[in-house]
Amino acid sequence: MRPEFQPGICFEWHYTVPERATVPQLYHDTPFCLDMPDVLATGYMVGMMELACVHGMMPYMDWPNEQSLGTMVSFQHIAPTPPGMSLHVKGEVIEVDGRRVRFKVEVWDDVERICEGIHERYVIDPARFNAKLAAKIAKAAP
């Protein structure tokens, strides 16, 4: 990580909710989900919040030689959002401890705040990570 990456850094990210991000579309292979409301799925929203944090980190990283992986999410999804609305993600770095980075994140749609919480990521060396992953796959192979 570059030395200037520190608590207090703020970032924003925008995204439009696609049809595929709704509960019935995302979980189309689970029959009871087809009857659920056609709104942004929490699981998809979590992914958007993670991507916003990655995007916020990238100016401070040696991409692609440094990357990050999410290790913790603690979000409250407090309001529904239909497809087609825009999401406005606001994030702030609240802690940097070695390779661990913690963020405060809020998400607003076109009408109201829909989510808030904390997200944690670890900076990784992709070559080292991929070597460990390949060893795990080889170990699990029949």
Tab-separated table of N, CA and C in Angstrom:
chain	number	residue	atom	x	y	z
A	1	MET	N	0.848	-1.185	0.000
A	1	MET	CA	0.000	0.000	0.000
A	1	MET	C	0.891	1.244	0.000
A	2	ARG	N	0.427	2.254	-0.633
A	2	ARG	CA	1.140	3.530	-0.628
A	2	ARG	C	0.942	4.196	0.734
A	3	PRO	N	1.936	4.919	1.229
A	3	PRO	CA	1.852	5.477	2.590
A	3	PRO	C	0.706	6.454	2.813
A	4	GLU	N	0.227	7.115	1.749
A	4	GLU	CA	-0.816	8.112	1.945
A	4	GLU	C	-2.206	7.520	2.204
A	5	PHE	N	-2.342	6.207	2.111
A	5	PHE	CA	-3.636	5.574	2.383
A	5	PHE	C	-3.830	5.519	3.894
A	6	GLN	N	-4.847	6.239	4.388
A	6	GLN	CA	-5.018	6.384	5.829
A	6	GLN	C	-6.475	6.670	6.190
A	7	PRO	N	-6.815	6.545	7.474
A	7	PRO	CA	-8.169	6.887	7.909
A	7	PRO	C	-8.513	8.319	7.521
A	8	GLY	N	-9.788	8.515	7.218
A	8	GLY	CA	-10.275	9.830	6.838
A	8	GLY	C	-10.475	9.980	5.336
A	9	ILE	N	-9.900	9.077	4.555
A	9	ILE	CA	-10.087	9.129	3.104
A	9	ILE	C	-11.546	8.788	2.798
A	10	CYS	N	-12.184	9.618	2.001
A	10	CYS	CA	-13.590	9.404	1.616
A	10	CYS	C	-13.678	9.171	0.114
A	11	PHE	N	-14.713	8.457	-0.278
A	11	PHE	CA	-14.925	8.175	-1.696
A	11	PHE	C	-16.420	8.005	-1.935
A	12	GLU	N	-16.797	8.077	-3.200
A	12	GLU	CA	-18.188	7.868	-3.604
A	12	GLU	C	-18.204	7.005	-4.849
A	13	TRP	N	-19.299	6.307	-5.035
A	13	TRP	CA	-19.459	5.443	-6.199
A	13	TRP	C	-20.928	5.392	-6.563
A	14	HIS	N	-21.234	5.347	-7.851
A	14	HIS	CA	-22.624	5.329	-8.325
A	14	HIS	C	-22.864	4.064	-9.149
A	15	TYR	N	-24.085	3.567	-9.060
A	15	TYR	CA	-24.445	2.337	-9.768
A	15	TYR	C	-25.950	2.343	-9.972
A	16	THR	N	-26.416	1.907	-11.120
A	16	THR	CA	-27.851	1.788	-11.376
A	16	THR	C	-28.269	0.337	-11.181
A	17	VAL	N	-29.324	0.133	-10.408
A	17	VAL	CA	-29.783	-1.221	-10.076
A	17	VAL	C	-30.380	-1.890	-11.311
A	18	PRO	N	-29.765	-2.981	-11.794
A	18	PRO	CA	-30.317	-3.696	-12.952
A	18	PRO	C	-31.397	-4.687	-12.509
A	19	GLU	N	-32.224	-5.112	-13.448
A	19	GLU	CA	-33.263	-6.119	-13.162
A	19	GLU	C	-32.664	-7.375	-12.539
A	20	ARG	N	-31.467	-7.780	-12.998
A	20	ARG	CA	-30.854	-9.028	-12.510
A	20	ARG	C	-30.470	-8.962	-11.038
A	21	ALA	N	-30.512	-7.763	-10.424
A	21	ALA	CA	-30.118	-7.596	-9.026
A	21	ALA	C	-31.276	-7.741	-8.053
A	22	THR	N	-32.493	-7.987	-8.560
A	22	THR	CA	-33.652	-8.125	-7.678
A	22	THR	C	-33.729	-9.535	-7.117
A	23	VAL	N	-34.438	-9.670	-6.014
A	23	VAL	CA	-34.536	-10.977	-5.349
A	23	VAL	C	-35.026	-12.067	-6.313
A	24	PRO	N	-36.156	-11.877	-7.040
A	24	PRO	CA	-36.615	-12.950	-7.927
A	24	PRO	C	-35.632	-13.277	-9.057
A	25	GLN	N	-34.923	-12.279	-9.557
A	25	GLN	CA	-33.984	-12.526	-10.658
A	25	GLN	C	-32.683	-13.155	-10.167
A	26	LEU	N	-32.146	-12.651	-9.057
A	26	LEU	CA	-30.872	-13.147	-8.540
A	26	LEU	C	-30.998	-14.602	-8.088
A	27	TYR	N	-32.131	-14.928	-7.509
A	27	TYR	CA	-32.346	-16.286	-6.990
A	27	TYR	C	-33.412	-17.016	-7.811
A	28	HIS	N	-33.353	-16.863	-9.122
A	28	HIS	CA	-34.354	-17.421	-10.038
A	28	HIS	C	-34.462	-18.944	-9.958
A	29	ASP	N	-33.439	-19.615	-9.446
A	29	ASP	CA	-33.455	-21.078	-9.358
A	29	ASP	C	-33.990	-21.578	-8.010
A	30	THR	N	-34.505	-20.656	-7.182
A	30	THR	CA	-35.091	-21.018	-5.891
A	30	THR	C	-36.570	-20.639	-5.952
A	31	PRO	N	-37.451	-21.638	-6.088
A	31	PRO	CA	-38.866	-21.345	-6.358
A	31	PRO	C	-39.524	-20.317	-5.441
A	32	PHE	N	-39.319	-20.404	-4.136
A	32	PHE	CA	-40.028	-19.460	-3.263
A	32	PHE	C	-39.541	-18.023	-3.443
A	33	CYS	N	-38.360	-17.819	-3.975
A	33	CYS	CA	-37.860	-16.457	-4.212
A	33	CYS	C	-38.574	-15.779	-5.377
A	34	LEU	N	-39.147	-16.582	-6.276
A	34	LEU	CA	-39.860	-16.005	-7.415
A	34	LEU	C	-41.087	-15.209	-6.984
A	35	ASP	N	-41.614	-15.516	-5.792
A	35	ASP	CA	-42.774	-14.821	-5.255
A	35	ASP	C	-42.403	-13.605	-4.401
A	36	MET	N	-41.124	-13.388	-4.194
A	36	MET	CA	-40.679	-12.296	-3.321
A	36	MET	C	-40.709	-10.964	-4.077
A	37	PRO	N	-40.665	-9.843	-3.341
A	37	PRO	CA	-40.746	-8.525	-3.981
A	37	PRO	C	-39.617	-8.288	-4.992
A	38	ASP	N	-39.941	-7.553	-6.027
A	38	ASP	CA	-38.993	-7.230	-7.099
A	38	ASP	C	-38.174	-6.007	-6.682
A	39	VAL	N	-37.299	-6.214	-5.705
A	39	VAL	CA	-36.456	-5.136	-5.161
A	39	VAL	C	-35.004	-5.612	-5.087
A	40	LEU	N	-34.100	-4.659	-4.923
A	40	LEU	CA	-32.676	-4.952	-4.798
A	40	LEU	C	-32.436	-5.991	-3.706
A	41	ALA	N	-31.773	-7.082	-4.076
A	41	ALA	CA	-31.447	-8.141	-3.118
A	41	ALA	C	-30.305	-7.690	-2.217
A	42	THR	N	-30.422	-7.996	-0.944
A	42	THR	CA	-29.379	-7.622	0.014
A	42	THR	C	-28.021	-8.168	-0.413
A	43	GLY	N	-27.985	-9.417	-0.877
A	43	GLY	CA	-26.718	-10.014	-1.297
A	43	GLY	C	-26.065	-9.244	-2.428
A	44	TYR	N	-26.853	-8.764	-3.350
A	44	TYR	CA	-26.313	-7.983	-4.460
A	44	TYR	C	-25.829	-6.626	-3.959
A	45	MET	N	-26.584	-6.028	-3.061
A	45	MET	CA	-26.202	-4.728	-2.506
A	45	MET	C	-24.870	-4.832	-1.768
A	46	VAL	N	-24.674	-5.912	-1.032
A	46	VAL	CA	-23.402	-6.124	-0.335
A	46	VAL	C	-22.256	-6.140	-1.342
A	47	GLY	N	-22.457	-6.804	-2.469
A	47	GLY	CA	-21.437	-6.819	-3.509
A	47	GLY	C	-21.139	-5.437	-4.041
A	48	MET	N	-22.163	-4.609	-4.207
A	48	MET	CA	-21.947	-3.242	-4.698
A	48	MET	C	-21.165	-2.410	-3.677
A	49	MET	N	-21.439	-2.628	-2.402
A	49	MET	CA	-20.706	-1.907	-1.363
A	49	MET	C	-19.240	-2.348	-1.336
A	50	GLU	N	-19.005	-3.638	-1.525
A	50	GLU	CA	-17.626	-4.127	-1.600
A	50	GLU	C	-16.897	-3.512	-2.791
A	51	LEU	N	-17.554	-3.503	-3.948
A	51	LEU	CA	-16.925	-2.933	-5.142
A	51	LEU	C	-16.631	-1.443	-4.964
A	52	ALA	N	-17.515	-0.736	-4.288
A	52	ALA	CA	-17.268	0.685	-4.024
A	52	ALA	C	-16.008	0.858	-3.178
A	53	CYS	N	-15.813	-0.003	-2.190
A	53	CYS	CA	-14.613	0.073	-1.349
A	53	CYS	C	-13.358	-0.268	-2.148
A	54	VAL	N	-13.436	-1.287	-2.999
A	54	VAL	CA	-12.294	-1.617	-3.871
A	54	VAL	C	-11.956	-0.409	-4.733
A	55	HIS	N	-12.980	0.187	-5.333
A	55	HIS	CA	-12.785	1.364	-6.183
A	55	HIS	C	-12.137	2.505	-5.385
A	56	GLY	N	-12.554	2.677	-4.134
A	56	GLY	CA	-11.986	3.714	-3.280
A	56	GLY	C	-10.537	3.460	-2.904
A	57	MET	N	-10.132	2.187	-2.862
A	57	MET	CA	-8.753	1.823	-2.518
A	57	MET	C	-7.794	1.927	-3.699
A	58	MET	N	-8.296	1.699	-4.896
A	58	MET	CA	-7.421	1.541	-6.062
A	58	MET	C	-6.430	2.686	-6.293
A	59	PRO	N	-6.781	3.939	-6.063
A	59	PRO	CA	-5.776	4.998	-6.288
A	59	PRO	C	-4.574	4.901	-5.351
A	60	TYR	N	-4.709	4.139	-4.286
A	60	TYR	CA	-3.651	4.034	-3.279
A	60	TYR	C	-2.900	2.704	-3.352
A	61	MET	N	-3.234	1.894	-4.342
A	61	MET	CA	-2.638	0.566	-4.470
A	61	MET	C	-1.812	0.456	-5.741
A	62	ASP	N	-0.921	-0.509	-5.751
A	62	ASP	CA	-0.123	-0.828	-6.934
A	62	ASP	C	-0.868	-1.915	-7.720
A	63	TRP	N	-1.988	-1.519	-8.310
A	63	TRP	CA	-2.844	-2.457	-9.056
A	63	TRP	C	-2.157	-2.840	-10.359
A	64	PRO	N	-2.115	-4.067	-10.784
A	64	PRO	CA	-2.750	-5.259	-10.228
A	64	PRO	C	-1.846	-6.063	-9.299
A	65	ASN	N	-0.661	-5.535	-8.958
A	65	ASN	CA	0.246	-6.273	-8.076
A	65	ASN	C	-0.226	-6.315	-6.630
A	66	GLU	N	-1.069	-5.381	-6.249
A	66	GLU	CA	-1.745	-5.392	-4.955
A	66	GLU	C	-3.235	-5.401	-5.252
A	67	GLN	N	-3.947	-6.245	-4.571
A	67	GLN	CA	-5.400	-6.288	-4.690
A	67	GLN	C	-5.957	-6.437	-3.288
A	68	SER	N	-7.273	-6.536	-3.158
A	68	SER	CA	-7.865	-6.720	-1.829
A	68	SER	C	-9.026	-7.696	-1.908
A	69	LEU	N	-9.253	-8.339	-0.789
A	69	LEU	CA	-10.376	-9.265	-0.659
A	69	LEU	C	-11.192	-8.883	0.572
A	70	GLY	N	-12.512	-8.962	0.439
A	70	GLY	CA	-13.382	-8.682	1.568
A	70	GLY	C	-13.335	-9.812	2.577
A	71	THR	N	-13.299	-9.448	3.866
A	71	THR	CA	-13.244	-10.453	4.932
A	71	THR	C	-14.360	-10.297	5.953
A	72	MET	N	-15.061	-9.144	5.924
A	72	MET	CA	-16.133	-8.952	6.897
A	72	MET	C	-17.102	-7.913	6.363
A	73	VAL	N	-18.387	-8.185	6.546
A	73	VAL	CA	-19.430	-7.207	6.262
A	73	VAL	C	-20.392	-7.183	7.439
A	74	SER	N	-20.817	-6.000	7.810
A	74	SER	CA	-21.825	-5.820	8.846
A	74	SER	C	-22.684	-4.645	8.404
A	75	PHE	N	-23.739	-4.957	7.643
A	75	PHE	CA	-24.587	-3.935	7.045
A	75	PHE	C	-26.020	-4.104	7.501
A	76	GLN	N	-26.734	-2.979	7.597
A	76	GLN	CA	-28.173	-2.983	7.824
A	76	GLN	C	-28.835	-2.495	6.548
A	77	HIS	N	-29.677	-3.344	5.965
A	77	HIS	CA	-30.445	-2.974	4.764
A	77	HIS	C	-31.766	-2.434	5.285
A	78	ILE	N	-31.969	-1.113	5.187
A	78	ILE	CA	-33.072	-0.472	5.899
A	78	ILE	C	-34.230	0.019	5.025
A	79	ALA	N	-34.079	-0.058	3.697
A	79	ALA	CA	-35.179	0.377	2.824
A	79	ALA	C	-35.059	-0.320	1.471
A	80	PRO	N	-36.205	-0.618	0.831
A	80	PRO	CA	-36.184	-1.294	-0.470
A	80	PRO	C	-35.866	-0.335	-1.618
A	81	THR	N	-35.283	-0.893	-2.671
A	81	THR	CA	-34.984	-0.121	-3.880
A	81	THR	C	-35.410	-0.926	-5.099
A	82	PRO	N	-36.263	-0.363	-5.963
A	82	PRO	CA	-36.661	-1.067	-7.185
A	82	PRO	C	-35.566	-0.971	-8.249
A	83	PRO	N	-35.611	-1.876	-9.227
A	83	PRO	CA	-34.643	-1.785	-10.322
A	83	PRO	C	-34.822	-0.475	-11.087
A	84	GLY	N	-33.717	0.005	-11.644
A	84	GLY	CA	-33.733	1.254	-12.389
A	84	GLY	C	-33.302	2.461	-11.581
A	85	MET	N	-33.409	2.371	-10.250
A	85	MET	CA	-32.960	3.489	-9.420
A	85	MET	C	-31.439	3.487	-9.331
A	86	SER	N	-30.889	4.657	-9.074
A	86	SER	CA	-29.445	4.794	-8.905
A	86	SER	C	-29.072	4.605	-7.442
A	87	LEU	N	-27.918	3.986	-7.227
A	87	LEU	CA	-27.352	3.879	-5.888
A	87	LEU	C	-26.196	4.865	-5.794
A	88	HIS	N	-26.093	5.525	-4.668
A	88	HIS	CA	-24.995	6.439	-4.383
A	88	HIS	C	-24.329	5.919	-3.108
A	89	VAL	N	-23.154	5.334	-3.273
A	89	VAL	CA	-22.428	4.748	-2.156
A	89	VAL	C	-21.412	5.768	-1.656
A	90	LYS	N	-21.434	6.028	-0.363
A	90	LYS	CA	-20.471	6.924	0.279
A	90	LYS	C	-19.652	6.095	1.266
A	91	GLY	N	-18.333	6.168	1.135
A	91	GLY	CA	-17.474	5.401	2.022
A	91	GLY	C	-16.387	6.245	2.645
A	92	GLU	N	-15.907	5.761	3.788
A	92	GLU	CA	-14.800	6.415	4.475
A	92	GLU	C	-13.907	5.352	5.085
A	93	VAL	N	-12.613	5.508	4.914
A	93	VAL	CA	-11.651	4.631	5.571
A	93	VAL	C	-11.620	5.032	7.039
A	94	ILE	N	-11.906	4.079	7.934
A	94	ILE	CA	-11.909	4.401	9.360
A	94	ILE	C	-10.741	3.764	10.110
A	95	GLU	N	-10.070	2.794	9.462
A	95	GLU	CA	-8.921	2.167	10.121
A	95	GLU	C	-8.036	1.496	9.080
A	96	VAL	N	-6.730	1.650	9.224
A	96	VAL	CA	-5.751	0.933	8.420
A	96	VAL	C	-4.771	0.329	9.418
A	97	ASP	N	-4.708	-1.007	9.436
A	97	ASP	CA	-3.828	-1.717	10.365
A	97	ASP	C	-3.057	-2.758	9.567
A	98	GLY	N	-1.884	-2.377	9.092
A	98	GLY	CA	-1.115	-3.258	8.224
A	98	GLY	C	-1.868	-3.464	6.927
A	99	ARG	N	-2.174	-4.729	6.630
A	99	ARG	CA	-2.900	-5.055	5.392
A	99	ARG	C	-4.413	-4.978	5.559
A	100	ARG	N	-4.904	-4.793	6.792
A	100	ARG	CA	-6.346	-4.749	7.060
A	100	ARG	C	-6.856	-3.318	6.969
A	101	VAL	N	-7.956	-3.145	6.223
A	101	VAL	CA	-8.569	-1.828	6.055
A	101	VAL	C	-10.043	-1.939	6.414
A	102	ARG	N	-10.512	-1.010	7.217
A	102	ARG	CA	-11.916	-1.008	7.630
A	102	ARG	C	-12.582	0.271	7.130
A	103	PHE	N	-13.823	0.104	6.646
A	103	PHE	CA	-14.578	1.202	6.046
A	103	PHE	C	-15.919	1.380	6.744
A	104	LYS	N	-16.383	2.621	6.795
A	104	LYS	CA	-17.772	2.956	7.122
A	104	LYS	C	-18.425	3.234	5.773
A	105	VAL	N	-19.591	2.633	5.529
A	105	VAL	CA	-20.235	2.759	4.224
A	105	VAL	C	-21.725	3.062	4.398
A	106	GLU	N	-22.236	3.951	3.542
A	106	GLU	CA	-23.670	4.242	3.466
A	106	GLU	C	-24.092	4.167	2.008
A	107	VAL	N	-25.348	3.756	1.790
A	107	VAL	CA	-25.885	3.724	0.434
A	107	VAL	C	-27.219	4.459	0.424
A	108	TRP	N	-27.372	5.311	-0.584
A	108	TRP	CA	-28.606	6.054	-0.808
A	108	TRP	C	-29.140	5.667	-2.172
A	109	ASP	N	-30.474	5.562	-2.308
A	109	ASP	CA	-31.049	5.430	-3.642
A	109	ASP	C	-31.557	6.815	-4.043
A	110	ASP	N	-32.406	6.891	-5.043
A	110	ASP	CA	-32.886	8.196	-5.522
A	110	ASP	C	-33.796	8.907	-4.521
A	111	VAL	N	-34.227	8.195	-3.474
A	111	VAL	CA	-35.191	8.754	-2.534
A	111	VAL	C	-34.661	8.853	-1.106
A	112	GLU	N	-33.939	7.806	-0.650
A	112	GLU	CA	-33.588	7.746	0.770
A	112	GLU	C	-32.341	6.895	1.005
A	113	ARG	N	-31.860	6.943	2.235
A	113	ARG	CA	-30.747	6.076	2.636
A	113	ARG	C	-31.289	4.655	2.765
A	114	ILE	N	-30.602	3.685	2.155
A	114	ILE	CA	-31.105	2.308	2.166
A	114	ILE	C	-30.216	1.350	2.942
A	115	CYS	N	-28.986	1.768	3.253
A	115	CYS	CA	-28.080	0.847	3.924
A	115	CYS	C	-26.957	1.620	4.614
A	116	GLU	N	-26.454	1.028	5.699
A	116	GLU	CA	-25.280	1.563	6.383
A	116	GLU	C	-24.553	0.426	7.064
A	117	GLY	N	-23.255	0.602	7.264
A	117	GLY	CA	-22.535	-0.431	7.966
A	117	GLY	C	-21.031	-0.321	7.845
A	118	ILE	N	-20.379	-1.428	8.191
A	118	ILE	CA	-18.923	-1.531	8.234
A	118	ILE	C	-18.483	-2.654	7.303
A	119	HIS	N	-17.369	-2.424	6.623
A	119	HIS	CA	-16.790	-3.436	5.732
A	119	HIS	C	-15.286	-3.477	5.971
A	120	GLU	N	-14.735	-4.689	5.912
A	120	GLU	CA	-13.301	-4.874	6.113
A	120	GLU	C	-12.712	-5.620	4.930
A	121	ARG	N	-11.518	-5.193	4.517
A	121	ARG	CA	-10.807	-5.826	3.407
A	121	ARG	C	-9.350	-6.031	3.820
A	122	TYR	N	-8.714	-7.010	3.187
A	122	TYR	CA	-7.280	-7.240	3.363
A	122	TYR	C	-6.582	-7.067	2.032
A	123	VAL	N	-5.463	-6.379	2.052
A	123	VAL	CA	-4.636	-6.223	0.866
A	123	VAL	C	-3.864	-7.524	0.672
A	124	ILE	N	-3.876	-8.023	-0.567
A	124	ILE	CA	-3.203	-9.286	-0.869
A	124	ILE	C	-2.206	-9.123	-2.003
A	125	ASP	N	-1.279	-10.053	-2.047
A	125	ASP	CA	-0.381	-10.233	-3.187
A	125	ASP	C	-1.051	-11.309	-4.034
A	126	PRO	N	-1.597	-10.979	-5.209
A	126	PRO	CA	-2.358	-11.950	-5.994
A	126	PRO	C	-1.560	-13.200	-6.361
A	127	ALA	N	-0.280	-13.065	-6.662
A	127	ALA	CA	0.527	-14.235	-7.028
A	127	ALA	C	0.613	-15.203	-5.853
A	128	ARG	N	0.877	-14.678	-4.685
A	128	ARG	CA	0.967	-15.530	-3.473
A	128	ARG	C	-0.399	-16.158	-3.164
A	129	PHE	N	-1.452	-15.349	-3.255
A	129	PHE	CA	-2.799	-15.848	-2.993
A	129	PHE	C	-3.171	-16.965	-3.968
A	130	ASN	N	-2.910	-16.747	-5.252
A	130	ASN	CA	-3.252	-17.750	-6.266
A	130	ASN	C	-2.457	-19.031	-6.090
A	131	ALA	N	-1.218	-18.936	-5.613
A	131	ALA	CA	-0.423	-20.139	-5.344
A	131	ALA	C	-1.047	-20.947	-4.207
A	132	LYS	N	-1.489	-20.265	-3.153
A	132	LYS	CA	-2.162	-20.950	-2.043
A	132	LYS	C	-3.475	-21.594	-2.513
A	133	LEU	N	-4.198	-20.879	-3.346
A	133	LEU	CA	-5.462	-21.397	-3.860
A	133	LEU	C	-5.220	-22.645	-4.727
A	134	ALA	N	-4.202	-22.597	-5.589
A	134	ALA	CA	-3.879	-23.757	-6.444
A	134	ALA	C	-3.503	-24.956	-5.581
A	135	ALA	N	-2.767	-24.731	-4.494
A	135	ALA	CA	-2.393	-25.837	-3.596
A	135	ALA	C	-3.630	-26.426	-2.938
A	136	LYS	N	-4.580	-25.590	-2.566
A	136	LYS	CA	-5.815	-26.082	-1.946
A	136	LYS	C	-6.626	-26.909	-2.947
A	137	ILE	N	-6.733	-26.414	-4.178
A	137	ILE	CA	-7.466	-27.150	-5.217
A	137	ILE	C	-6.819	-28.502	-5.476
A	138	ALA	N	-5.490	-28.518	-5.529
A	138	ALA	CA	-4.778	-29.783	-5.764
A	138	ALA	C	-4.993	-30.748	-4.610
A	139	LYS	N	-5.011	-30.232	-3.412
A	139	LYS	CA	-5.213	-31.071	-2.212
A	139	LYS	C	-6.621	-31.672	-2.200
A	140	ALA	N	-7.595	-30.927	-2.690
A	140	ALA	CA	-8.996	-31.394	-2.686
A	140	ALA	C	-9.320	-32.307	-3.863
A	141	ALA	N	-8.444	-32.333	-4.859
A	141	ALA	CA	-8.708	-33.147	-6.057
A	141	ALA	C	-8.717	-34.625	-5.702
A	142	PRO	N	-9.597	-35.404	-6.392
A	142	PRO	CA	-9.685	-36.849	-6.086
A	142	PRO	C	-8.448	-37.604	-6.533
